[in-house]
PDB file of C-alpha atoms in Angstrom:
ATOM      1  CA  ARG A  16      32.598  90.117-124.113  1.00 72.00           C
ATOM      2  CA  LYS A  17      30.723  89.981-120.805  1.00 80.00           C
ATOM      3  CA  GLU A  18      32.816  89.337-117.715  1.00 88.00           C
ATOM      4  CA  VAL A  19      30.578  86.443-116.683  1.00 93.00           C
ATOM      5  CA  GLU A  20      28.546  84.554-119.270  1.00 93.00           C
ATOM      6  CA  GLN A  21      25.722  82.110-118.736  1.00 94.00           C
ATOM      7  CA  ASP A  22      23.117  80.424-120.903  1.00 89.00           C
ATOM      8  CA  PRO A  23      19.934  82.346-120.014  1.00 87.00           C
ATOM      9  CA  GLY A  24      17.719  79.285-120.496  1.00 88.00           C
ATOM     10  CA  PRO A  25      14.983  78.644-119.624  1.00 93.00           C
ATOM     11  CA  PHE A  26      15.701  75.097-118.614  1.00 95.00           C
ATOM     12  CA  ASN A  27      12.405  73.254-118.294  1.00 96.00           C
ATOM     13  CA  VAL A  28      12.917  69.929-116.544  1.00 97.00           C
ATOM     14  CA  PRO A  29      10.638  67.384-114.862  1.00 97.00           C
ATOM     15  CA  GLU A  30      10.797  66.748-111.140  1.00 98.00           C
ATOM     16  CA  GLY A  31      13.570  64.331-110.293  1.00 97.00           C
ATOM     17  CA  ALA A  32      15.723  65.275-113.271  1.00 97.00           C
ATOM     18  CA  THR A  33      19.387  66.184-113.098  1.00 97.00           C
ATOM     19  CA  VAL A  34      20.254  69.552-114.600  1.00 97.00           C
ATOM     20  CA  ALA A  35      23.599  71.246-115.174  1.00 96.00           C
ATOM     21  CA  PHE A  36      24.388  74.927-115.603  1.00 95.00           C
ATOM     22  CA  ASN A  37      27.604  76.268-117.035  1.00 94.00           C
ATOM     23  CA  CYS A  38      29.321  79.595-116.758  1.00 95.00           C
ATOM     24  CA  THR A  39      32.496  81.153-118.129  1.00 96.00           C
ATOM     25  CA  TYR A  40      34.375  84.171-116.852  1.00 94.00           C
ATOM     26  CA  SER A  41      36.830  86.396-118.649  1.00 92.00           C
ATOM     27  CA  ASN A  42      39.001  87.862-115.888  1.00 84.00           C
ATOM     28  CA  SER A  43      41.816  85.442-115.085  1.00 80.00           C
ATOM     29  CA  ALA A  44      42.535  87.408-111.890  1.00 79.00           C
ATOM     30  CA  SER A  45      39.175  86.379-110.450  1.00 79.00           C
ATOM     31  CA  GLN A  46      39.653  85.119-106.945  1.00 79.00           C
ATOM     32  CA  SER A  47      36.460  83.534-105.722  1.00 86.00           C
ATOM     33  CA  PHE A  48      33.410  82.004-107.267  1.00 91.00           C
ATOM     34  CA  PHE A  49      29.838  81.486-106.188  1.00 92.00           C
ATOM     35  CA  TRP A  50      26.408  80.400-107.244  1.00 95.00           C
ATOM     36  CA  TYR A  51      23.531  82.578-106.088  1.00 94.00           C
ATOM     37  CA  ARG A  52      19.852  81.847-106.394  1.00 96.00           C
ATOM     38  CA  GLN A  53      17.281  84.533-107.174  1.00 95.00           C
ATOM     39  CA  ASP A  54      13.563  83.912-106.899  1.00 95.00           C
ATOM     40  CA  CYS A  55      11.165  86.043-108.929  1.00 92.00           C
ATOM     41  CA  ARG A  56      11.102  89.635-107.662  1.00 89.00           C
ATOM     42  CA  LYS A  57      13.359  88.761-104.731  1.00 93.00           C
ATOM     43  CA  GLU A  58      16.949  89.561-103.847  1.00 94.00           C
ATOM     44  CA  PRO A  59      19.769  87.132-104.687  1.00 94.00           C
ATOM     45  CA  LYS A  60      20.784  84.691-101.978  1.00 93.00           C
ATOM     46  CA  LEU A  61      24.020  82.757-101.724  1.00 91.00           C
ATOM     47  CA  LEU A  62      23.544  79.122-102.734  1.00 94.00           C
ATOM     48  CA  MET A  63      27.119  77.938-102.441  1.00 92.00           C
ATOM     49  CA  SER A  64      30.729  78.892-102.896  1.00 89.00           C
ATOM     50  CA  VAL A  65      32.755  77.097-105.567  1.00 92.00           C
ATOM     51  CA  TYR A  66      36.130  75.642-104.688  1.00 86.00           C
ATOM     52  CA  SER A  67      38.883  74.434-107.002  1.00 86.00           C
ATOM     53  CA  SER A  68      38.556  70.889-105.719  1.00 88.00           C
ATOM     54  CA  GLY A  69      34.829  70.889-106.360  1.00 89.00           C
ATOM     55  CA  ASN A  70      32.287  70.829-103.589  1.00 93.00           C
ATOM     56  CA  GLU A  71      28.938  69.344-102.831  1.00 94.00           C
ATOM     57  CA  ASP A  72      26.035  70.456-100.678  1.00 93.00           C
ATOM     58  CA  GLY A  73      23.253  67.922-100.649  1.00 96.00           C
ATOM     59  CA  ARG A  74      21.805  67.703-104.141  1.00 97.00           C
ATOM     60  CA  PHE A  75      24.020  70.512-105.419  1.00 97.00           C
ATOM     61  CA  THR A  76      27.542  70.060-106.789  1.00 97.00           C
ATOM     62  CA  ALA A  77      29.764  72.898-107.938  1.00 96.00           C
ATOM     63  CA  GLN A  78      32.917  72.610-110.020  1.00 95.00           C
ATOM     64  CA  LEU A  79      35.598  75.114-111.011  1.00 95.00           C
ATOM     65  CA  ASN A  80      38.133  74.822-113.801  1.00 93.00           C
ATOM     66  CA  ARG A  81      40.549  77.752-113.478  1.00 91.00           C
ATOM     67  CA  ALA A  82      42.513  76.821-116.589  1.00 91.00           C
ATOM     68  CA  SER A  83      39.383  77.000-118.731  1.00 92.00           C
ATOM     69  CA  GLN A  84      37.792  79.781-116.638  1.00 93.00           C
ATOM     70  CA  TYR A  85      34.688  77.661-116.351  1.00 94.00           C
ATOM     71  CA  ILE A  86      32.254  77.046-113.484  1.00 95.00           C
ATOM     72  CA  SER A  87      29.421  74.561-113.284  1.00 96.00           C
ATOM     73  CA  LEU A  88      26.483  73.730-111.042  1.00 97.00           C
ATOM     74  CA  LEU A  89      24.784  70.345-111.030  1.00 97.00           C
ATOM     75  CA  ILE A  90      21.406  69.840-109.390  1.00 98.00           C
ATOM     76  CA  ARG A  91      20.319  66.260-108.825  1.00 98.00           C
ATOM     77  CA  ASP A  92      16.776  65.060-108.145  1.00 98.00           C
ATOM     78  CA  SER A  93      15.226  68.427-109.014  1.00 98.00           C
ATOM     79  CA  LYS A  94      12.396  69.667-106.819  1.00 98.00           C
ATOM     80  CA  LEU A  95       9.637  72.113-107.714  1.00 97.00           C
ATOM     81  CA  SER A  96      11.144  74.444-105.125  1.00 97.00           C
ATOM     82  CA  ASP A  97      14.391  74.575-107.121  1.00 98.00           C
ATOM     83  CA  SER A  98      12.620  76.724-109.740  1.00 98.00           C
ATOM     84  CA  ALA A  99      14.487  80.024-109.751  1.00 97.00           C
ATOM     85  CA  THR A 100      17.199  81.926-111.589  1.00 96.00           C
ATOM     86  CA  TYR A 101      20.714  80.703-110.849  1.00 97.00           C
ATOM     87  CA  LEU A 102      23.391  83.373-110.949  1.00 95.00           C
ATOM     88  CA  CYS A 103      27.043  82.637-111.579  1.00 95.00           C
ATOM     89  CA  VAL A 104      29.108  85.105-109.570  1.00 92.00           C
ATOM     90  CA  VAL A 105      32.794  85.951-109.603  1.00 91.00           C
ATOM     91  CA  ASN A 106      34.681  88.020-107.049  1.00 85.00           C
ATOM     92  CA  ILE A 107      37.089  90.460-108.667  1.00 77.00           C
ATOM     93  CA  GLY A 108      39.978  91.578-106.523  1.00 68.00           C
ATOM     94  CA  TYR A 109      40.824  90.842-102.947  1.00 56.00           C
ATOM     95  CA  GLY A 110      41.552  93.606-100.521  1.00 51.00           C
ATOM     96  CA  GLY A 111      42.235  97.214-101.304  1.00 49.00           C
ATOM     97  CA  ALA A 112      39.750  99.419-103.044  1.00 46.00           C
ATOM     98  CA  THR A 113      38.526  96.873-105.543  1.00 55.00           C
ATOM     99  CA  ASN A 114      36.648  93.891-104.243  1.00 71.00           C
ATOM    100  CA  LYS A 115      33.342  93.301-105.892  1.00 81.00           C
ATOM    101  CA  LEU A 116      31.044  90.582-107.100  1.00 85.00           C
ATOM    102  CA  ILE A 117      30.363  90.408-110.823  1.00 89.00           C
ATOM    103  CA  PHE A 118      27.116  88.654-111.646  1.00 92.00           C
ATOM    104  CA  GLY A 119      26.139  86.704-114.708  1.00 93.00           C
ATOM    105  CA  THR A 120      22.693  87.416-116.092  1.00 92.00           C
ATOM    106  CA  GLY A 121      21.447  84.128-114.701  1.00 94.00           C
ATOM    107  CA  THR A 122      19.961  80.875-115.946  1.00 95.00           C
ATOM    108  CA  LEU A 123      16.254  80.348-115.416  1.00 95.00           C
ATOM    109  CA  LEU A 124      15.235  76.911-114.177  1.00 97.00           C
ATOM    110  CA  ALA A 125      11.630  75.769-114.236  1.00 97.00           C
ATOM    111  CA  VAL A 126      10.973  72.380-112.656  1.00 97.00           C
ATOM    112  CA  GLN A 127       7.727  70.885-113.889  1.00 96.00           C
ATOM    113  CA  PRO A 128       5.503  68.518-111.873  1.00 95.00           C
TER     114      PRO A 128
ATOM    115  CA  GLY B  21      18.375  94.504 -87.320  1.00 54.00           C
ATOM    116  CA  ALA B  22      18.858  90.993 -88.510  1.00 76.00           C
ATOM    117  CA  GLY B  23      19.199  91.813 -92.172  1.00 91.00           C
ATOM    118  CA  VAL B  24      20.029  94.547 -94.640  1.00 95.00           C
ATOM    119  CA  SER B  25      17.214  97.063 -94.660  1.00 96.00           C
ATOM    120  CA  GLN B  26      16.417  99.252 -97.657  1.00 97.00           C
ATOM    121  CA  SER B  27      13.934 102.061 -97.957  1.00 97.00           C
ATOM    122  CA  PRO B  28      11.687 102.889 -99.584  1.00 97.00           C
ATOM    123  CA  SER B  29      10.718  99.497-100.966  1.00 97.00           C
ATOM    124  CA  ASN B  30       9.009 101.159-103.911  1.00 97.00           C
ATOM    125  CA  LYS B  31       9.415 104.627-105.366  1.00 98.00           C
ATOM    126  CA  VAL B  32       7.619 106.201-108.289  1.00 98.00           C
ATOM    127  CA  THR B  33       9.026 109.521-109.398  1.00 98.00           C
ATOM    128  CA  GLU B  34       8.618 111.912-112.268  1.00 97.00           C
ATOM    129  CA  LYS B  35      11.351 112.266-114.838  1.00 97.00           C
ATOM    130  CA  GLY B  36      13.743 115.023-113.848  1.00 97.00           C
ATOM    131  CA  LYS B  37      13.215 114.711-110.102  1.00 98.00           C
ATOM    132  CA  ASP B  38      15.931 113.687-107.653  1.00 98.00           C
ATOM    133  CA  VAL B  39      15.579 110.548-105.540  1.00 98.00           C
ATOM    134  CA  GLU B  40      17.410 109.269-102.499  1.00 98.00           C
ATOM    135  CA  LEU B  41      17.576 105.589-101.629  1.00 98.00           C
ATOM    136  CA  ARG B  42      18.661 104.354 -98.233  1.00 97.00           C
ATOM    137  CA  CYS B  43      20.470 101.236 -97.064  1.00 97.00           C
ATOM    138  CA  ASP B  44      20.969 100.113 -93.465  1.00 96.00           C
ATOM    139  CA  PRO B  45      23.560  97.328 -93.489  1.00 94.00           C
ATOM    140  CA  ILE B  46      23.842  94.585 -90.921  1.00 91.00           C
ATOM    141  CA  SER B  47      25.448  96.013 -87.793  1.00 88.00           C
ATOM    142  CA  GLY B  48      29.194  95.426 -87.821  1.00 84.00           C
ATOM    143  CA  HIS B  49      29.429  94.797 -91.559  1.00 86.00           C
ATOM    144  CA  THR B  50      32.299  96.867 -92.863  1.00 86.00           C
ATOM    145  CA  ALA B  51      31.679  96.497 -96.587  1.00 88.00           C
ATOM    146  CA  LEU B  52      28.630  97.818 -98.408  1.00 92.00           C
ATOM    147  CA  TYR B  53      27.696  97.532-102.075  1.00 94.00           C
ATOM    148  CA  TRP B  54      25.087  99.009-104.354  1.00 97.00           C
ATOM    149  CA  TYR B  55      23.880  97.125-107.421  1.00 96.00           C
ATOM    150  CA  ARG B  56      21.232  97.877-110.014  1.00 97.00           C
ATOM    151  CA  GLN B  57      19.014  95.294-111.707  1.00 95.00           C
ATOM    152  CA  ARG B  58      16.905  96.317-114.658  1.00 94.00           C
ATOM    153  CA  LEU B  59      13.868  94.210-115.522  1.00 89.00           C
ATOM    154  CA  GLY B  60      14.934  90.845-116.896  1.00 83.00           C
ATOM    155  CA  GLN B  61      18.621  91.670-116.624  1.00 87.00           C
ATOM    156  CA  GLY B  62      21.541  90.799-114.410  1.00 88.00           C
ATOM    157  CA  LEU B  63      22.954  92.783-111.526  1.00 93.00           C
ATOM    158  CA  GLU B  64      25.175  95.738-112.388  1.00 93.00           C
ATOM    159  CA  PHE B  65      27.784  96.824-109.859  1.00 92.00           C
ATOM    160  CA  LEU B  66      27.487 100.507-108.957  1.00 96.00           C
ATOM    161  CA  ILE B  67      29.678 101.330-105.952  1.00 94.00           C
ATOM    162  CA  TYR B  68      31.560  99.682-103.068  1.00 91.00           C
ATOM    163  CA  PHE B  69      32.412 101.075 -99.633  1.00 91.00           C
ATOM    164  CA  GLN B  70      34.967  99.391 -97.376  1.00 86.00           C
ATOM    165  CA  GLY B  71      35.522 100.998 -93.985  1.00 81.00           C
ATOM    166  CA  ASN B  72      37.324 104.304 -94.293  1.00 81.00           C
ATOM    167  CA  SER B  73      38.921 103.509 -97.651  1.00 83.00           C
ATOM    168  CA  ALA B  74      38.044 105.548-100.717  1.00 86.00           C
ATOM    169  CA  PRO B  75      34.975 103.987-102.331  1.00 90.00           C
ATOM    170  CA  ASP B  76      35.161 102.140-105.634  1.00 89.00           C
ATOM    171  CA  LYS B  77      32.827 104.221-107.801  1.00 92.00           C
ATOM    172  CA  SER B  78      33.749 102.550-111.056  1.00 90.00           C
ATOM    173  CA  GLY B  79      30.235 101.250-111.711  1.00 93.00           C
ATOM    174  CA  LEU B  80      28.322 104.512-111.394  1.00 96.00           C
ATOM    175  CA  PRO B  81      26.761 105.042-114.842  1.00 95.00           C
ATOM    176  CA  SER B  82      26.853 108.843-114.909  1.00 94.00           C
ATOM    177  CA  ASP B  83      27.531 111.886-112.769  1.00 95.00           C
ATOM    178  CA  ARG B  84      23.849 111.974-111.913  1.00 97.00           C
ATOM    179  CA  PHE B  85      24.537 109.087-109.560  1.00 98.00           C
ATOM    180  CA  SER B  86      26.284 109.522-106.235  1.00 97.00           C
ATOM    181  CA  ALA B  87      26.465 107.634-102.974  1.00 97.00           C
ATOM    182  CA  GLU B  88      27.628 108.316 -99.473  1.00 95.00           C
ATOM    183  CA  ARG B  89      28.258 106.254 -96.424  1.00 94.00           C
ATOM    184  CA  THR B  90      28.889 107.504 -92.920  1.00 84.00           C
ATOM    185  CA  GLY B  91      31.473 105.297 -91.247  1.00 80.00           C
ATOM    186  CA  GLU B  92      30.232 101.740 -91.240  1.00 80.00           C
ATOM    187  CA  SER B  93      26.567 102.589 -91.047  1.00 88.00           C
ATOM    188  CA  VAL B  94      23.859 103.897 -93.324  1.00 94.00           C
ATOM    189  CA  SER B  95      24.438 104.553 -96.999  1.00 96.00           C
ATOM    190  CA  THR B  96      22.390 106.685 -99.349  1.00 97.00           C
ATOM    191  CA  LEU B  97      22.333 106.447-103.130  1.00 98.00           C
ATOM    192  CA  THR B  98      21.197 109.646-104.821  1.00 98.00           C
ATOM    193  CA  ILE B  99      20.050 109.896-108.418  1.00 98.00           C
ATOM    194  CA  GLN B 100      19.671 113.433-109.721  1.00 98.00           C
ATOM    195  CA  ARG B 101      17.446 114.443-112.632  1.00 98.00           C
ATOM    196  CA  THR B 102      16.071 110.934-112.993  1.00 98.00           C
ATOM    197  CA  GLN B 103      15.551 109.472-116.457  1.00 97.00           C
ATOM    198  CA  GLN B 104      13.306 106.633-117.539  1.00 96.00           C
ATOM    199  CA  GLU B 105      16.308 104.374-118.053  1.00 96.00           C
ATOM    200  CA  ASP B 106      17.031 104.695-114.329  1.00 97.00           C
ATOM    201  CA  SER B 107      13.966 102.539-113.639  1.00 97.00           C
ATOM    202  CA  ALA B 108      15.260  99.399-111.950  1.00 97.00           C
ATOM    203  CA  VAL B 109      15.577  97.624-108.641  1.00 97.00           C
ATOM    204  CA  TYR B 110      18.442  99.049-106.617  1.00 98.00           C
ATOM    205  CA  LEU B 111      19.953  96.425-104.340  1.00 97.00           C
ATOM    206  CA  CYS B 112      22.244  96.996-101.402  1.00 97.00           C
ATOM    207  CA  ALA B 113      24.465  94.288 -99.930  1.00 94.00           C
ATOM    208  CA  SER B 114      26.814  94.157 -96.977  1.00 91.00           C
ATOM    209  CA  ARG B 115      29.414  91.711 -95.756  1.00 85.00           C
ATOM    210  CA  PRO B 116      31.198  91.334 -92.438  1.00 77.00           C
ATOM    211  CA  ARG B 117      34.818  92.174 -93.202  1.00 68.00           C
ATOM    212  CA  GLU B 118      37.583  91.975 -95.724  1.00 58.00           C
ATOM    213  CA  GLY B 119      38.001  88.391 -96.790  1.00 57.00           C
ATOM    214  CA  ALA B 120      34.521  87.325 -95.771  1.00 59.00           C
ATOM    215  CA  PHE B 121      32.260  86.450 -98.645  1.00 64.00           C
ATOM    216  CA  GLY B 122      28.936  86.138 -96.900  1.00 68.00           C
ATOM    217  CA  TYR B 123      27.249  88.950 -98.799  1.00 82.00           C
ATOM    218  CA  THR B 124      23.715  89.618 -97.620  1.00 89.00           C
ATOM    219  CA  PHE B 125      21.385  91.537 -99.885  1.00 94.00           C
ATOM    220  CA  GLY B 126      18.522  93.766 -98.888  1.00 96.00           C
ATOM    221  CA  SER B 127      15.193  93.306-100.629  1.00 96.00           C
ATOM    222  CA  GLY B 128      15.842  96.332-102.800  1.00 97.00           C
ATOM    223  CA  THR B 129      14.144  99.558-103.807  1.00 98.00           C
ATOM    224  CA  ARG B 130      12.033  99.303-106.947  1.00 97.00           C
ATOM    225  CA  LEU B 131      12.374 102.660-108.698  1.00 98.00           C
ATOM    226  CA  THR B 132       9.983 103.627-111.465  1.00 98.00           C
ATOM    227  CA  VAL B 133      10.559 106.849-113.365  1.00 98.00           C
ATOM    228  CA  VAL B 134       7.485 108.039-115.243  1.00 97.00           C
TER     229      VAL B 134
END
């Protein structure tokens, strides 16, 4: 089983739609959680951290369920510029010699005009 | 510089040759990571450096891969006797300090082994 699993998509949605991505992780010792965005042939960039209480940044809302080891990202009012691959990311370890980000394979979003 | 700098941006090499990839992290960033991303795939962790601690090499796929970092500055990733399956984008990331999660990635080195 992969450490971080995501639906690869693609998700094809019209502009203005609401779209949700889900992710599960296998390591219960995971400490921190993130969504990264990766544009085609570019490096990943941090979109937002994910907190247990849930958090929102403009049109983006992230949720974490530690009991179910489940993370979600909701994008409201999709824009063409939201088209990208969204990577679910988990931080394994905190301090010491092991402290690394484990990436899901990503979910491809294509927002159509 | 303002960001993580990687060189070369592209490298084409013949199978069996050695290659060296370079990463200049953001000044003052104590942690440095190498990842590999094959075409159409996710990022694979390779190695992690944190200050003067022993590096976490658990992601290196074989003994043909090695990496070094001098203090908190430049890191080099060396691949010996390259194979076609080594073709990928090699990404370097740095972050400010233990407990800080603002990882910044470089734009990567696209390695093609022919």
